[in-house]
Structures are given as structure tokens and as C-alpha cells.
Coordinates of C-alpha atoms in Angstrom, one line a residue:
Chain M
X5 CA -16.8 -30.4 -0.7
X6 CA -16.6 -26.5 -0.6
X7 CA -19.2 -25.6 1.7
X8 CA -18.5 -26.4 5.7
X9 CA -21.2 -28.5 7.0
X10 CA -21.2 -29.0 11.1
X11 CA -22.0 -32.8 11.0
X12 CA -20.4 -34.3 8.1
X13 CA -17.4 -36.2 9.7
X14 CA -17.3 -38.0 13.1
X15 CA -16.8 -36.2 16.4
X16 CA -12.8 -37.0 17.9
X17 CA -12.9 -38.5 21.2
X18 CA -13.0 -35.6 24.0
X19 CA -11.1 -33.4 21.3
X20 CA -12.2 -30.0 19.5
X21 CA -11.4 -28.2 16.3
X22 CA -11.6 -24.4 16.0
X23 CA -11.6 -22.7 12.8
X24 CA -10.3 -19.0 12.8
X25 CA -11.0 -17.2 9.8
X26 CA -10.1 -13.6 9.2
X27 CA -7.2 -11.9 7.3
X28 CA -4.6 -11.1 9.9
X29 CA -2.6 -14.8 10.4
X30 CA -0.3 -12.9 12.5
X31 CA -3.0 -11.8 14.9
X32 CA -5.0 -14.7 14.5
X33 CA -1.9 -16.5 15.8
X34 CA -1.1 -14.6 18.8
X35 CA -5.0 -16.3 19.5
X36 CA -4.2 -19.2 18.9
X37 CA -1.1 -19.5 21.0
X38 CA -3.1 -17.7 23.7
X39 CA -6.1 -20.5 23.6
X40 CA -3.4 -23.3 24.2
X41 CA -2.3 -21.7 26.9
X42 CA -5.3 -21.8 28.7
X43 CA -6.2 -24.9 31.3
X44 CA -8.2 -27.5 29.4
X45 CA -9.0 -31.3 30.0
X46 CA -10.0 -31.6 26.4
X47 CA -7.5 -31.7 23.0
X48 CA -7.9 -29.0 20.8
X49 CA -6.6 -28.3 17.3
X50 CA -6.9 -24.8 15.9
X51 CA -7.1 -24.1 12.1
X52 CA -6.2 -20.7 11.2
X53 CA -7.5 -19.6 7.3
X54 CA -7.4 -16.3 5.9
X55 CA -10.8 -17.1 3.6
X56 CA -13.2 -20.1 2.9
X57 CA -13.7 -21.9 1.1
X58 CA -10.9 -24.3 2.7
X59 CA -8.2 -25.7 0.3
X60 CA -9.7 -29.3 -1.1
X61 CA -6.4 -30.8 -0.6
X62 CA -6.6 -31.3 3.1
X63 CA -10.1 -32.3 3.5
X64 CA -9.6 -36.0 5.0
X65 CA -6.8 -34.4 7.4
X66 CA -9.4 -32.2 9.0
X67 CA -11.2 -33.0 11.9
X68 CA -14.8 -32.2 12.2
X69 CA -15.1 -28.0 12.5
X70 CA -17.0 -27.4 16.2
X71 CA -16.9 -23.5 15.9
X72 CA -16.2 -21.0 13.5
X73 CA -14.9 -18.0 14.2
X74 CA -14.6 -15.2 12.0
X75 CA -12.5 -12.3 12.9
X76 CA -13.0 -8.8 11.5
X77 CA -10.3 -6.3 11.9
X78 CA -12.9 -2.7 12.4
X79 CA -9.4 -0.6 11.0
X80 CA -9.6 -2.5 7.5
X81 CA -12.8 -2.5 5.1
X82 CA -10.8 -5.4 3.3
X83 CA -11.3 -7.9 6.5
X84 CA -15.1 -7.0 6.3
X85 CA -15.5 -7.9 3.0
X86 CA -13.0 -11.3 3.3
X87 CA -15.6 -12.5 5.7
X88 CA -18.5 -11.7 4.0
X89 CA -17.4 -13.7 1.0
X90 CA -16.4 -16.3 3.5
X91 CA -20.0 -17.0 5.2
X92 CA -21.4 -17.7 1.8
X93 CA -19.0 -21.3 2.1
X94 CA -20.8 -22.2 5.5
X95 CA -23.4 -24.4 5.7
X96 CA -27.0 -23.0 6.9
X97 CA -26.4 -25.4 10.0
X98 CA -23.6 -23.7 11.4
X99 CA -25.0 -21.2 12.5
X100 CA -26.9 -22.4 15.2
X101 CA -24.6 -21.6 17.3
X102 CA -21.7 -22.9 16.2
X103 CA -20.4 -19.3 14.4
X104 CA -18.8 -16.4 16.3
X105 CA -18.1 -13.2 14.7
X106 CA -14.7 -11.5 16.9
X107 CA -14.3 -7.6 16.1
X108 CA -11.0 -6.6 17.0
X109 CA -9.2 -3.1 16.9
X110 CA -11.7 -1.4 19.1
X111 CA -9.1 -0.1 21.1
X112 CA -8.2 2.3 18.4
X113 CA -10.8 4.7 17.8
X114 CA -9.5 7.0 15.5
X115 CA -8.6 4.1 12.6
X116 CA -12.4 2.6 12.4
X117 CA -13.2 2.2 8.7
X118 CA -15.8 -0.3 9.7
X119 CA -19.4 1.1 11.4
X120 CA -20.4 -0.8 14.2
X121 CA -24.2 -0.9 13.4
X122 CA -23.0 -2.7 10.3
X123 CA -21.1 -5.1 12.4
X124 CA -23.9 -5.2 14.2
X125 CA -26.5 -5.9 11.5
X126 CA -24.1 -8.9 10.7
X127 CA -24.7 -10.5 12.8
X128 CA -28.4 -10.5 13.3
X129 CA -28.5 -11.7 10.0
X130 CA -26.3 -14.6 10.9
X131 CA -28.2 -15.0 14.2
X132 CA -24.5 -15.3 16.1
X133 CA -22.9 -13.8 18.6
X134 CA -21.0 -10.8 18.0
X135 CA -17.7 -10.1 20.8
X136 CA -15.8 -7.3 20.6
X137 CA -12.1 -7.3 21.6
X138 CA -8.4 -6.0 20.9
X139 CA -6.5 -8.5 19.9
X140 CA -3.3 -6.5 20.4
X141 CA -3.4 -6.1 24.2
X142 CA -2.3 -9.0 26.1
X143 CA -4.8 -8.9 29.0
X144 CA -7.6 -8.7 26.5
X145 CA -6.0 -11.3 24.3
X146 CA -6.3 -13.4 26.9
X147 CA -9.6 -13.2 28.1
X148 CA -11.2 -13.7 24.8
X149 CA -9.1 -16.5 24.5
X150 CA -10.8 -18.2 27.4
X151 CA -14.6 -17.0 26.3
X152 CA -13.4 -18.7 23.1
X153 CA -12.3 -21.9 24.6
X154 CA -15.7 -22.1 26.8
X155 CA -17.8 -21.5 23.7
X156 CA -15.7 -24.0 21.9
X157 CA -16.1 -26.8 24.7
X158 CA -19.7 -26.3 24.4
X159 CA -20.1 -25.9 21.0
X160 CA -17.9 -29.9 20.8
X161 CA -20.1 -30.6 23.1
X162 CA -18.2 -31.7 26.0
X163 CA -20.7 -29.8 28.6
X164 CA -23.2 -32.4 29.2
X165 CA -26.8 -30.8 29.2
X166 CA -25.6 -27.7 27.0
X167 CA -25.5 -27.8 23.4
X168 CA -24.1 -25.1 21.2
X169 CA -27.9 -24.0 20.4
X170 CA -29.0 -23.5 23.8
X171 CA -26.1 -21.3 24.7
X172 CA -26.4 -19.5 21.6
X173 CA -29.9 -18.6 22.8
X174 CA -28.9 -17.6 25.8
X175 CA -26.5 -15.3 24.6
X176 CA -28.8 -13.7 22.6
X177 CA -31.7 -13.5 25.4
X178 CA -29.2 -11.5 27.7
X179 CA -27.9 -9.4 25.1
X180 CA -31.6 -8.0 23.8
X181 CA -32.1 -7.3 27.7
Chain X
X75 CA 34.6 39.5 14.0
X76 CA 30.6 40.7 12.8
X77 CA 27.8 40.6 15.3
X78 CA 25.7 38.4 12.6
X79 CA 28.5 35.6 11.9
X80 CA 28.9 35.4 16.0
X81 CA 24.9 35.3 15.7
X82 CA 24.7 32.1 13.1
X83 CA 27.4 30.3 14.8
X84 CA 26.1 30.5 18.2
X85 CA 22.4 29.3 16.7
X86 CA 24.0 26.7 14.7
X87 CA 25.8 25.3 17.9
X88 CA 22.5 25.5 19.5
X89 CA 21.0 23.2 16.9
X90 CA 23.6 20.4 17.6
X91 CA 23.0 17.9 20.0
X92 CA 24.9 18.5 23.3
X93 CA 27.0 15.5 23.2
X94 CA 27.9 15.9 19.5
X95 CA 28.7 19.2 19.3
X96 CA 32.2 18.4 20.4
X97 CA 32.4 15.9 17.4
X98 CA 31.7 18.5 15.4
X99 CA 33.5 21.5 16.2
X100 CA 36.6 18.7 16.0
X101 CA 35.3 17.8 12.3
X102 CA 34.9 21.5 11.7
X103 CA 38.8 22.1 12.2
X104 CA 38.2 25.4 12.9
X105 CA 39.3 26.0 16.5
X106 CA 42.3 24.2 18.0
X107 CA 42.5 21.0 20.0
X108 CA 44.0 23.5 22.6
X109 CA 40.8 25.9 22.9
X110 CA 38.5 23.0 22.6
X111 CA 40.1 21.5 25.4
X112 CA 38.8 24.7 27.2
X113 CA 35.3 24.5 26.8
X114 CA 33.1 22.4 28.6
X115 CA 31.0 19.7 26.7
X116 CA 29.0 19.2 29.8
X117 CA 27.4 22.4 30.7
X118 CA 23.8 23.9 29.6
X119 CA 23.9 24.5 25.5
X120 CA 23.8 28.2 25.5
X121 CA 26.6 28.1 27.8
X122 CA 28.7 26.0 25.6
X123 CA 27.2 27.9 22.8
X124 CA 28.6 31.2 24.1
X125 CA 32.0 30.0 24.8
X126 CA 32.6 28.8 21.7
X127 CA 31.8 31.8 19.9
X128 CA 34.4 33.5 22.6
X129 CA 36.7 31.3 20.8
X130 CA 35.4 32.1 17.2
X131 CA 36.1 35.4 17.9
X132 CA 39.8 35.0 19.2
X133 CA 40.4 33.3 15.6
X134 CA 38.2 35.9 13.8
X135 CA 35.8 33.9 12.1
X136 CA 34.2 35.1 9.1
X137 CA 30.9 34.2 7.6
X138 CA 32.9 31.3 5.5
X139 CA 34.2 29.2 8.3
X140 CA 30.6 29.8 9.8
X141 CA 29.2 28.1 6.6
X142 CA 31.6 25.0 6.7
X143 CA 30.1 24.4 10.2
X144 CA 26.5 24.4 8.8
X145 CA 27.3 21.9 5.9
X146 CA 28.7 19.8 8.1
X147 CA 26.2 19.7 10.6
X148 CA 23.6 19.4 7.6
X149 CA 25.6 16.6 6.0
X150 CA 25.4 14.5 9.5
X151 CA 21.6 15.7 9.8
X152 CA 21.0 15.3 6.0
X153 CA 17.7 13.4 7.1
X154 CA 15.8 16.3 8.6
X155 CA 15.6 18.2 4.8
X156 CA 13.1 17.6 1.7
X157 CA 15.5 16.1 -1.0
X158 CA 14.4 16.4 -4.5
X159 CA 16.0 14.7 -7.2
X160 CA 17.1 16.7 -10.4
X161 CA 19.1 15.0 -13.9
X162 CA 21.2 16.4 -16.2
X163 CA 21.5 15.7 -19.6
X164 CA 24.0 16.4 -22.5
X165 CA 23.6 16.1 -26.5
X166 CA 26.9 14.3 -26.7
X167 CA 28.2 11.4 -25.3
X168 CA 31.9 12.5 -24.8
X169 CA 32.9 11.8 -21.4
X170 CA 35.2 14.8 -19.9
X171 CA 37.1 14.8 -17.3
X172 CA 35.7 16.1 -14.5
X173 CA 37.8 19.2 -13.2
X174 CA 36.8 20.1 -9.4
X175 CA 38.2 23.2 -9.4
X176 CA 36.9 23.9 -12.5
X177 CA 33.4 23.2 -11.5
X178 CA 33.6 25.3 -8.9
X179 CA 35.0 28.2 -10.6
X180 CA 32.4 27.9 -13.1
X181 CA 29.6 27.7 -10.6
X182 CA 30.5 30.6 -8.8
X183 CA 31.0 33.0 -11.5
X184 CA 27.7 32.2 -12.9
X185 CA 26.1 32.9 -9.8
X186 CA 27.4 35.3 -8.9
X187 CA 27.0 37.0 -12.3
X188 CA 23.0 37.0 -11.3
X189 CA 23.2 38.0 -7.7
X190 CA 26.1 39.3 -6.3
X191 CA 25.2 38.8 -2.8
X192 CA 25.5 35.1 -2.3
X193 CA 27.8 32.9 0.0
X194 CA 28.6 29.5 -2.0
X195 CA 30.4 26.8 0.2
X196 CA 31.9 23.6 -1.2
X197 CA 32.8 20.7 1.0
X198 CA 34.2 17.3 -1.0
X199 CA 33.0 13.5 1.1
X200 CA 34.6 10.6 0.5
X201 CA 32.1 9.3 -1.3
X202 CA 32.6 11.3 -4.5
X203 CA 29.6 13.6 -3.1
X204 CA 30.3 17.6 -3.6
X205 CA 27.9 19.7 -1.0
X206 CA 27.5 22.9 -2.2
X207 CA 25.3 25.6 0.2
X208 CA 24.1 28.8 -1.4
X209 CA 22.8 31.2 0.9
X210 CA 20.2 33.6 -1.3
X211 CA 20.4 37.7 -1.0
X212 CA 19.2 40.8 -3.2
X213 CA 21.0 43.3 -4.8
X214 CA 20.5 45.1 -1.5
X215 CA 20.0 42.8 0.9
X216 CA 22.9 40.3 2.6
X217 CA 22.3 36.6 2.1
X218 CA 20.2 35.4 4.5
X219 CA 22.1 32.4 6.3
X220 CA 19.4 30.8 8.0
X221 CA 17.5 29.6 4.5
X222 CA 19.8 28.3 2.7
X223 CA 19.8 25.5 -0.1
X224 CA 21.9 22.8 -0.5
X225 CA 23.1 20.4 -3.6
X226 CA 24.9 17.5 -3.4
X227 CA 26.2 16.3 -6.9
X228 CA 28.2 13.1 -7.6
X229 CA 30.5 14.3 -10.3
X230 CA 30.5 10.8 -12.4
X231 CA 26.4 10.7 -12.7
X232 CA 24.2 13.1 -14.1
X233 CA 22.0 13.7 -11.4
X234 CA 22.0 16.2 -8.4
X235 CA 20.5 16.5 -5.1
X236 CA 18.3 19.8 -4.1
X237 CA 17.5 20.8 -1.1
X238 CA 15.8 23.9 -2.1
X239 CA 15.6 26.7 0.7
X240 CA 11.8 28.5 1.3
X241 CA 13.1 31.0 -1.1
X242 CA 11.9 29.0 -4.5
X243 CA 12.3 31.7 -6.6
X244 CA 16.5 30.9 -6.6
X245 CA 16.3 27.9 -8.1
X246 CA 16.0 28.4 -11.9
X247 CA 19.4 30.5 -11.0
X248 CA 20.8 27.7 -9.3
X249 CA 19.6 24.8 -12.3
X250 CA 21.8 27.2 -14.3
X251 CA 24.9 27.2 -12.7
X252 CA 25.1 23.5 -12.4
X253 CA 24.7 23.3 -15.8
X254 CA 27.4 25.6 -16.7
X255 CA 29.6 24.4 -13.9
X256 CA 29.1 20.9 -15.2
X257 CA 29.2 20.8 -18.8
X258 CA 25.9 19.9 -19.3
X259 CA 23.2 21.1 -21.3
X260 CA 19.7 20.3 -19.8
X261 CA 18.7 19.9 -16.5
X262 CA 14.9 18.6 -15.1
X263 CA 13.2 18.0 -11.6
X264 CA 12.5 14.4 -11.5
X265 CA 9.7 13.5 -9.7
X266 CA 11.2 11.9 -7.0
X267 CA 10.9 13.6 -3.6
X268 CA 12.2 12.1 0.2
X269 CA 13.8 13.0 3.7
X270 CA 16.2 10.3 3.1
X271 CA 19.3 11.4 0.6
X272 CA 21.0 7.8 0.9
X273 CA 17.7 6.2 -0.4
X274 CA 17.0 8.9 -3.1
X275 CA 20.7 7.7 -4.2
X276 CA 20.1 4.1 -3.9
X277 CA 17.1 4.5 -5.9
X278 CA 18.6 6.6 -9.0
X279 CA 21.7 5.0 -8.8
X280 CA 20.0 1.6 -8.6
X281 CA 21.8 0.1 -5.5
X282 CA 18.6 -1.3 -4.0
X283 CA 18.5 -5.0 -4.4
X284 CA 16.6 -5.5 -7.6
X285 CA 14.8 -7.9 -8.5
X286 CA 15.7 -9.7 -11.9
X287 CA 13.3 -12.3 -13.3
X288 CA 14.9 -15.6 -13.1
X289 CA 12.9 -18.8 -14.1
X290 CA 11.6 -20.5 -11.0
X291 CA 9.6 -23.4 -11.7
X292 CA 8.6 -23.8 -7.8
X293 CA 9.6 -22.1 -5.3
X294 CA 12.9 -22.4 -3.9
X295 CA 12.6 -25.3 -1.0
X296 CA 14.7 -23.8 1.7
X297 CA 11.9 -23.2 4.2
X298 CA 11.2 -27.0 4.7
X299 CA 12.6 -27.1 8.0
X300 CA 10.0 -25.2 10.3
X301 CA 11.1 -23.2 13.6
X302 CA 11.2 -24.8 16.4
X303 CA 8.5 -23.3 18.0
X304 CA 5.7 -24.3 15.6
X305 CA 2.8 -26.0 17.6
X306 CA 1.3 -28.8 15.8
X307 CA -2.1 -28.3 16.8
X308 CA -2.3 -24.9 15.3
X309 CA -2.5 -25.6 11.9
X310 CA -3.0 -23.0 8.4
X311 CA -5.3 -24.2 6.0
X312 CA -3.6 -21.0 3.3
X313 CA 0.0 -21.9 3.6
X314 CA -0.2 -22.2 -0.3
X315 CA -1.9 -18.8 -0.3
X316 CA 1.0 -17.1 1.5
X317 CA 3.7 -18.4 -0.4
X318 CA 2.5 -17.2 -3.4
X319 CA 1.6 -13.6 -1.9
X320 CA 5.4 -14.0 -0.6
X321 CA 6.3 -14.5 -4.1
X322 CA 4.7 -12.0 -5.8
X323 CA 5.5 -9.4 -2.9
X324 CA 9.4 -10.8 -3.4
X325 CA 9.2 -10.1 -7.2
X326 CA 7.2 -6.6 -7.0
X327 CA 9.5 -5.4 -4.4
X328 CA 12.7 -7.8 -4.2
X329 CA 14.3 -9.1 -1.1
X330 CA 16.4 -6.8 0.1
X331 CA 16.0 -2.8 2.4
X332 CA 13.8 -0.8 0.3
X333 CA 14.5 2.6 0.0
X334 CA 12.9 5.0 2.5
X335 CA 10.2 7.1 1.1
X336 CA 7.7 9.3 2.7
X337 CA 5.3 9.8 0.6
X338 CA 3.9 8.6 -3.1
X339 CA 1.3 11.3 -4.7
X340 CA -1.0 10.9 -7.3
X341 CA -2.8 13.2 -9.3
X342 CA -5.9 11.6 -11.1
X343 CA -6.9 14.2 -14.1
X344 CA -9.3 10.9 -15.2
X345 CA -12.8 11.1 -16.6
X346 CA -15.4 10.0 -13.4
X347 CA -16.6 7.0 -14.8
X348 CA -20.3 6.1 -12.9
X349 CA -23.2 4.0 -14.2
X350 CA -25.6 5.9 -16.6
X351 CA -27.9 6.5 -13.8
X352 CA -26.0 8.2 -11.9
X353 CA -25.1 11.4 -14.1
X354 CA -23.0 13.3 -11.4
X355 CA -21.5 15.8 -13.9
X356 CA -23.0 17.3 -16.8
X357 CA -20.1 18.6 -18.2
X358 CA -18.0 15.7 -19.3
X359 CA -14.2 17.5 -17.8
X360 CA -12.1 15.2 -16.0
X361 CA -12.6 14.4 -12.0
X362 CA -9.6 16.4 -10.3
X363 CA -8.7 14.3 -7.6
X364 CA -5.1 13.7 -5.8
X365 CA -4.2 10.7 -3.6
X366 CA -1.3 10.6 -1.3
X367 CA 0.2 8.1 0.5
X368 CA 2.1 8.6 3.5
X369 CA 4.4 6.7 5.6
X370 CA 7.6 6.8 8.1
X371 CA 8.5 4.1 5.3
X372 CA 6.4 3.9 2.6
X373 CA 7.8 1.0 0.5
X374 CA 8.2 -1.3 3.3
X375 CA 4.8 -0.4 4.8
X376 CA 3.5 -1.1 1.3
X377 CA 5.3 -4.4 0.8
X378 CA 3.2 -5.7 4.2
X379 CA 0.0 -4.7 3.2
X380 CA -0.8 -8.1 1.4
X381 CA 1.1 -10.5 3.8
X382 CA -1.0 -8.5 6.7
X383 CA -4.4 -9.3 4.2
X384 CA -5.1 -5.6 4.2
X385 CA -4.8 -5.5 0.4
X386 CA -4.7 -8.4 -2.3
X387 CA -1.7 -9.7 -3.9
X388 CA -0.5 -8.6 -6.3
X389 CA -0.2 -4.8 -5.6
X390 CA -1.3 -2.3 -8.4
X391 CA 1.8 -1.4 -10.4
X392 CA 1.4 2.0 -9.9
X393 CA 2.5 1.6 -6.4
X394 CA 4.9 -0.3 -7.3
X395 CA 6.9 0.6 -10.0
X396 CA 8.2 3.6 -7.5
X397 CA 11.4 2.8 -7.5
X398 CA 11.6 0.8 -10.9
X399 CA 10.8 4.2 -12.7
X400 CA 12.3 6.5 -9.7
X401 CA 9.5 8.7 -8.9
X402 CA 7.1 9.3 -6.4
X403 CA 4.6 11.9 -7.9
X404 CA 2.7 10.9 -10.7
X405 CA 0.3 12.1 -12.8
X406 CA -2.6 10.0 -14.2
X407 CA -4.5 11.1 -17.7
X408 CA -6.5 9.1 -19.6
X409 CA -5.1 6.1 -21.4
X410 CA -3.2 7.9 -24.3
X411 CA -0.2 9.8 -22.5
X412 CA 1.7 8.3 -19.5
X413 CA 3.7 10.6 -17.4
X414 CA 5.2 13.4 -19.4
X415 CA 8.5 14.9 -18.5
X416 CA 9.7 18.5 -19.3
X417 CA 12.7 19.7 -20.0
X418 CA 14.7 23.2 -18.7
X419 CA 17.2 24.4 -21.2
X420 CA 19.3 27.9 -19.8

């Protein structure tokens, strides 16, 4: 099954699954390791590819995906491109708010190979949230981590009376204010 | 002792750190343990600088002791000059013995047959590395000691290392004394260019670990026992993926310290080729175009673009058959010649 479809497999009890996909692994592990250090009452399990589609072999291991994020690196055009070949392996379903888009390197101006408004246009077209952030620092690091993990616990669905859609609405009312 | 040798010494002193300078002078030989013992290592540098041209002058030191104390200070600091990389060539394969005096005689006369103001130094390592520092004049000028150039030749290989001064106008005059000194017949700049003389010799004298293609069926299993630290919940769905851009980076580049380049240059004299529509020339000449790369460490910095998923596996051989074919510049035509050399004959 190439494509990633958001219902396809049976939810974990009071567990989530977090798909990172971007080509950095280092950086996307420092994320990782960052997110799992955070306070959480759920278990999580964090899958970290550098493109989809996701090798066939480990299908039945995997849990069911509750968020996708795809991280863009704004220094290197190759990261953009990686991800926009990725998002054709994604199910139509995902993204109601289930996908994130994370732009990191904006702490270094002077590389940017990547324009913002076509960041930006991105992720219109996807309809999902775009965050911006710099991986590199630890402070920041950290504080997306925890954005990530609250998106992710609502995204599994372990917020009772807020699904992944709703939020994903709200996040796009405030940010056209 | 001359008011322009007391000059260069002191501004060669100046050049050396404070806390090496004493290293130095003691490497130089020049001055005795006794007068060293005088001067103090820990005042300001000018201070020191001064003193120890009080004692040049108490052992009259002429412009050839000055010139050790450069090439010795060079040879430690090699790192802070251009390097290019020359080879010699003979029509014959006789080996002859290699005569240091000899070369040296040779070398001299023939300069000095050209230009007769020069100042040629010689200074043996250990390492079977001759430094030789020319310092360039006119016929009515003195040589001018603050621009000099420098060649280190290994007398059992056929290649030598220029460190051309500003003045580029010496060095056909220079490629033909080595030859004559040498016993060789032909001499040609290779293409190779770097700060770093010890990696410009690994590279031509092919110490860098190489990488020879041996049949692996799979790869080697040694990595089954994962680091401690791994955290089962964090899981990569690519570890196939990276293995095999670890392979193909171990194969393109090997496994161990690549040599330290700075920069890799490529001149594109290459038809633009465009779709039809676009017609951007009229005239059908080739796009002149020239690509540098540039790096503290270029090789390494190249071998961690594909682990780092900035560029796809595997690399484009023409970055990385650098050190394979020992050159840095290139020049790309269209497909019918590859990379032409030329040759200087005296």
C-alpha cells in the first residue's frame, strides 16, 4: 500500500505515531529526542523517513500514522523538492488536519535558497499549517517540540471534544486574522 | 651588518607567534643558546623583535642566515601559502642517482645565468623534502625578500611543489632550473591547487586511503550491535536507504581523512542546451560559464552532502574523481576531448 491513508489500521490504546519526513535524519533526530523528553501521559512512537513512499517491508510493524510532519530545510532547494514528491504518497484524507509542514533554518538569513511565499503557497494548497522554526537552537528546538506533541495528542485524538479538523480550522481562522 | 637584512629579520620575527619564536630562533641555530638565554620570550614582540636583531648584529648576519629563518618559519606555516602542483617528466626511463649537491649546483648556475640578482636558499627535512626559496630581482634591482617563492621537491618522484611569489613572470625561469637541476626533460602545472602541502602530497603521491573495489555481496555486518543510546520508540523507516548512500559515499570517497582541498573549479565551454522555444542565443558559440566550489574542506564537506540529504547519492563523478585524477580545475568541452594537458619543454 504506497499511499498513507489516516484510517486504515486500528488506533493503539492511549498511544500515538508521528511520522517525520524531511531529508535531514540528523536534525530530524535531535526532534525526536526533544519530543520524548517532553511530559506526556500518552505513548508515542516517532518514525523518522527521509521520503515517502514508506518502505513495504515494514508495513504490518507500523502503527496507524496520527500526524505527518514534513520538514523543509529553507537553506536547501533539495528538501523542498523531497517533500513535494513526498505529498503525492499521502492520502487526500490526511490533510484535514492531520499534516504539518515545519520550515526550519530561518535563523540563518543569509543561506535561504527557498522563498517564503512559496513555502507559503504550500501550504495553502495543502490546506495545513505551516510553523516556522530553527531546529538548531535548543530553546527553539524545544518549544516546537511541545507544539508538536500538542498537535499530535489531538491529532490521536486523546483531547476529548477536539478532533484534528477542528483545530486545524482554528489554526487557520487565527492565522488569516 | 646591512640596514635591509636587520629590516627582514626583525619583520620575520614579528610574523612569528610570541611563544614560538623561541622555538624557532633555537631551530634556526643561528644565535647561541648563551644570547638566547638573554632575550626575553615574554615581553611585547617588537621588543623581542628588536633584541634579537641586537644579537644578529653581534654575529653579523647576512641576508643568507636571514633566509634560513624564513624557510623555516614558512616550512612550520606551510599552510598559510597557495601550493600548486607541477610534474616532471623524462624520455628515458634510467633511474640516476640523485646527487644533492649536484642539484643544487645545477640549479643555481642556471638561475643565476638568467638573473643575477637572486638569493637561492636550500634547506633538506627529514622527509626527503628539499625547500628551495628564490627571492626574484632585476638586473638593477636587489631581490626583493618579502615575495619570495618557494619549491619543495622530493628528489625520488617527479613532481614539485610551487609556491609561486606575486611576481609570476619568474616562473618559466624557475620550471627551467628544476629541470636542468634535475635531469629531467619536461615539466607541466598540474591542475591541482591547495593551502595544504601535506594533502597535495598525499594526493599525488597516493597515501590517501583508496578505495579498491573488492566484491561485497552485502554489506559487511559489523554494525548489528546498535549504541546504547538508541530509543526504541524512535524508529527510521530509510535505514536501507542510508546504508546504501553510506556505501556508495564509502566507495566514491573511501574510508579514511580525505585530503584537504579548498576549492574545485570548473570551467563549462559547453553548448547552452534549452528547449526549441526558448532560443536564447542566436549564435550557436558555447555558454562560458565557471563553477567553483569552495570549502575549509572541500572533500569532506562533499562526502556529507548525501548522508545530510542535500544532494542524491551517488555524487557526479566529476566531483569526485578529484583526487582519483589529482586535479582540482577542470575544464569541460563538449563530449569529444576530456581535459587536455600541455606540456613546457626549456
Amino acid at each position: 500500500m504506497a499511499v498513507l491513508r489516516p484510517l486504515d489500521k486500528l488506533p493503539g490504546l492511549n498511544s500515538a505515531a508521528l511520522l517525520l519526513v524531511g531529508s535531514d535524519e540528523e536534525l530530524q533526530q535531535k526532534l525526536a529526542e526533544a519530543i520524548l523528553q517532553e511530559k506526556r501521559d500518552f505513548k508515542i512512537s516517532i518514525h523518522i523517513a527521509t521520503s515517502l513512499p514508506l518502505p513495504s517491508e515494514r508495513d504490518h510493524l507500523r502503527p496507524r500514522i496520527d500526524l505527518i510532519v514534513f520538514v523543509i530545510d529553507i537553506k536547501s532547494k533539495c528538501s523542498l523538492k523531497n517533500v513535494e514528491a513526498s505529498l503525492a504518497y499521502v492520502d487526500a484524507t490526511f490533510f484535514l488536519g492531520k499534516v504539518c509542514f515545519l520550515v526550519t533554518g530561518v535563523g540563518r538569513v543569509n543561506c535561504c535558497s527557498i522563498e517564503t511565499n512559496a513555502i507559503c503557497k504550500l501550504g495553502e494548497a495543502y490546506c495545513s499549517p505551516m510553523l516556522f522554526c530553527e531546529l538548531e537552537l535548543e530553546g527553539v528546538r524545544v518549544s516546537t517540540a511541545q507544539r508538536l506533541l500538542r498537535m499530535l495528542q489531538i491529532c490521536a485524538g486523546l483531547v476529548p471534544g477536539f478532533s484534528a479538523l477542528s483545530f486545524s480550522l482554528l489554526m487557520r481562522n487565527s492565522a488569516d486574522d | 651588518m646591512d640596514e635591509t637584512v636587520a629590516e627582514y629579520i626583525r619583520r620575520t620575527v614579528l610574523k612569528i607567534p610570541r611563544d614560538e619564536i623561541k622555538m624557532m630562533l633555537q631551530k634556526w641555530d643561528f644565535l647561541s643558546e648563551a644570547q638566547l638565554q638573554t632575550v626575553n620570550f615574554h615581553q611585547i614582540k617588537d621588543n623581542i623583535s628588536q633584541e634579537v636583531v641586537q644579537l644578529c648584529e653581534e654575529n653579523s648576519a647576512d641576508i643568507k642566515q636571514a633566509a634560513v629563518l624564513d624557510i623555516i618559519y614558512n616550512h612550520i606555516y606551510q599552510n598559510k601559502r597557495i601550493w600548486s602542483v607541477y610534474q616532471m617528466r623524462k624520455t628515458g626511463e634510467e633511474l640516476e642517482y640523485f646527487d644533492l649537491t649536484d642539484f643544487k649546483k645545477k640549479f643555481k648556475r642556471r638561475l643565476r645565468s638568467a638573473l643575477k640578482n637572486v638569493t637561492i636558499t636550500f634547506r633538506e627535512y627529514e622527509d626527503n623534502a628539499i625547500w628551495i626559496r628564490v627571492a626574484w630581482g632585476t638586473p638593477y634591482r636587489q631581490p626583493n625578500q618579502y615575495k619570495p617563492s618557494y619549491v619543495v621537491y622530493h628528489s625520488q618522484t617527479p613532481y614539485v611543489f610551487i609556491s609561486a611569489s606575486v611576481l609570476r613572470s619568474n616562473l618559466p625561469l624557475l620550471c627551467q632550473a628544476l629541470i636542468v637541476a634535475s635531469n629531467y626533460h619536461e615539466i607541466r602545472e598540474m591542475e591541482l591547487r591547495s593551502h595544504s602541502l601535506n594533502s597535495l602530497k598525499d594526493i599525488v603521491f597516493k597515501r590517501y586511503s583508496q578505495n579498491f573495489q573488492t566484491y561485497c555481496p552485502k554489506p559487511l555486518q559489523g554494525r548489528t550491535v546498535e549504541p546504547e543510546s538508541v530509543d526504541l520508540r524512535i524508529i527510521h523507516e530509510n535505514k536501507s536507504e542510508k546504508e546504501r548512500i553510506q556505501r556508495l559515499n564509502q566507495e566514491a570517497f573511501g574510508n579514511g581523512p580525505q585530503p584537504i582541498l579548498q576549492f574545485a573549479q570548473y570551467k563549462l565551454e559547453t553548448m547552452f542546451k534549452s528547449s526549441p522555444e526558448m532560443d536564447v542565443l542566436d549564435k550557436k558559440e558555447p555558454f562560458r560559464c565557471l563553477v567553483k566550489f569552495s570549502s575549509p574542506h572541500l572533500l569532506e564537506s562533499l562526502k556529507s552532502l548525501a548522508p545530510a540529504g542535500m544532494a542524491d547519492a551517488p555524487l557526479s563523478p566529476l566531483l569526485t574523481c578529484i583526487t582519483q585524477k589529482a586535479r582540482n580545475y577542470f575544464r569541460i568541452r563538449e563530449k569529444k576531448g576530456l581535459f587536455p594537458d600541455s606540456f613546457v619543454s626549456p
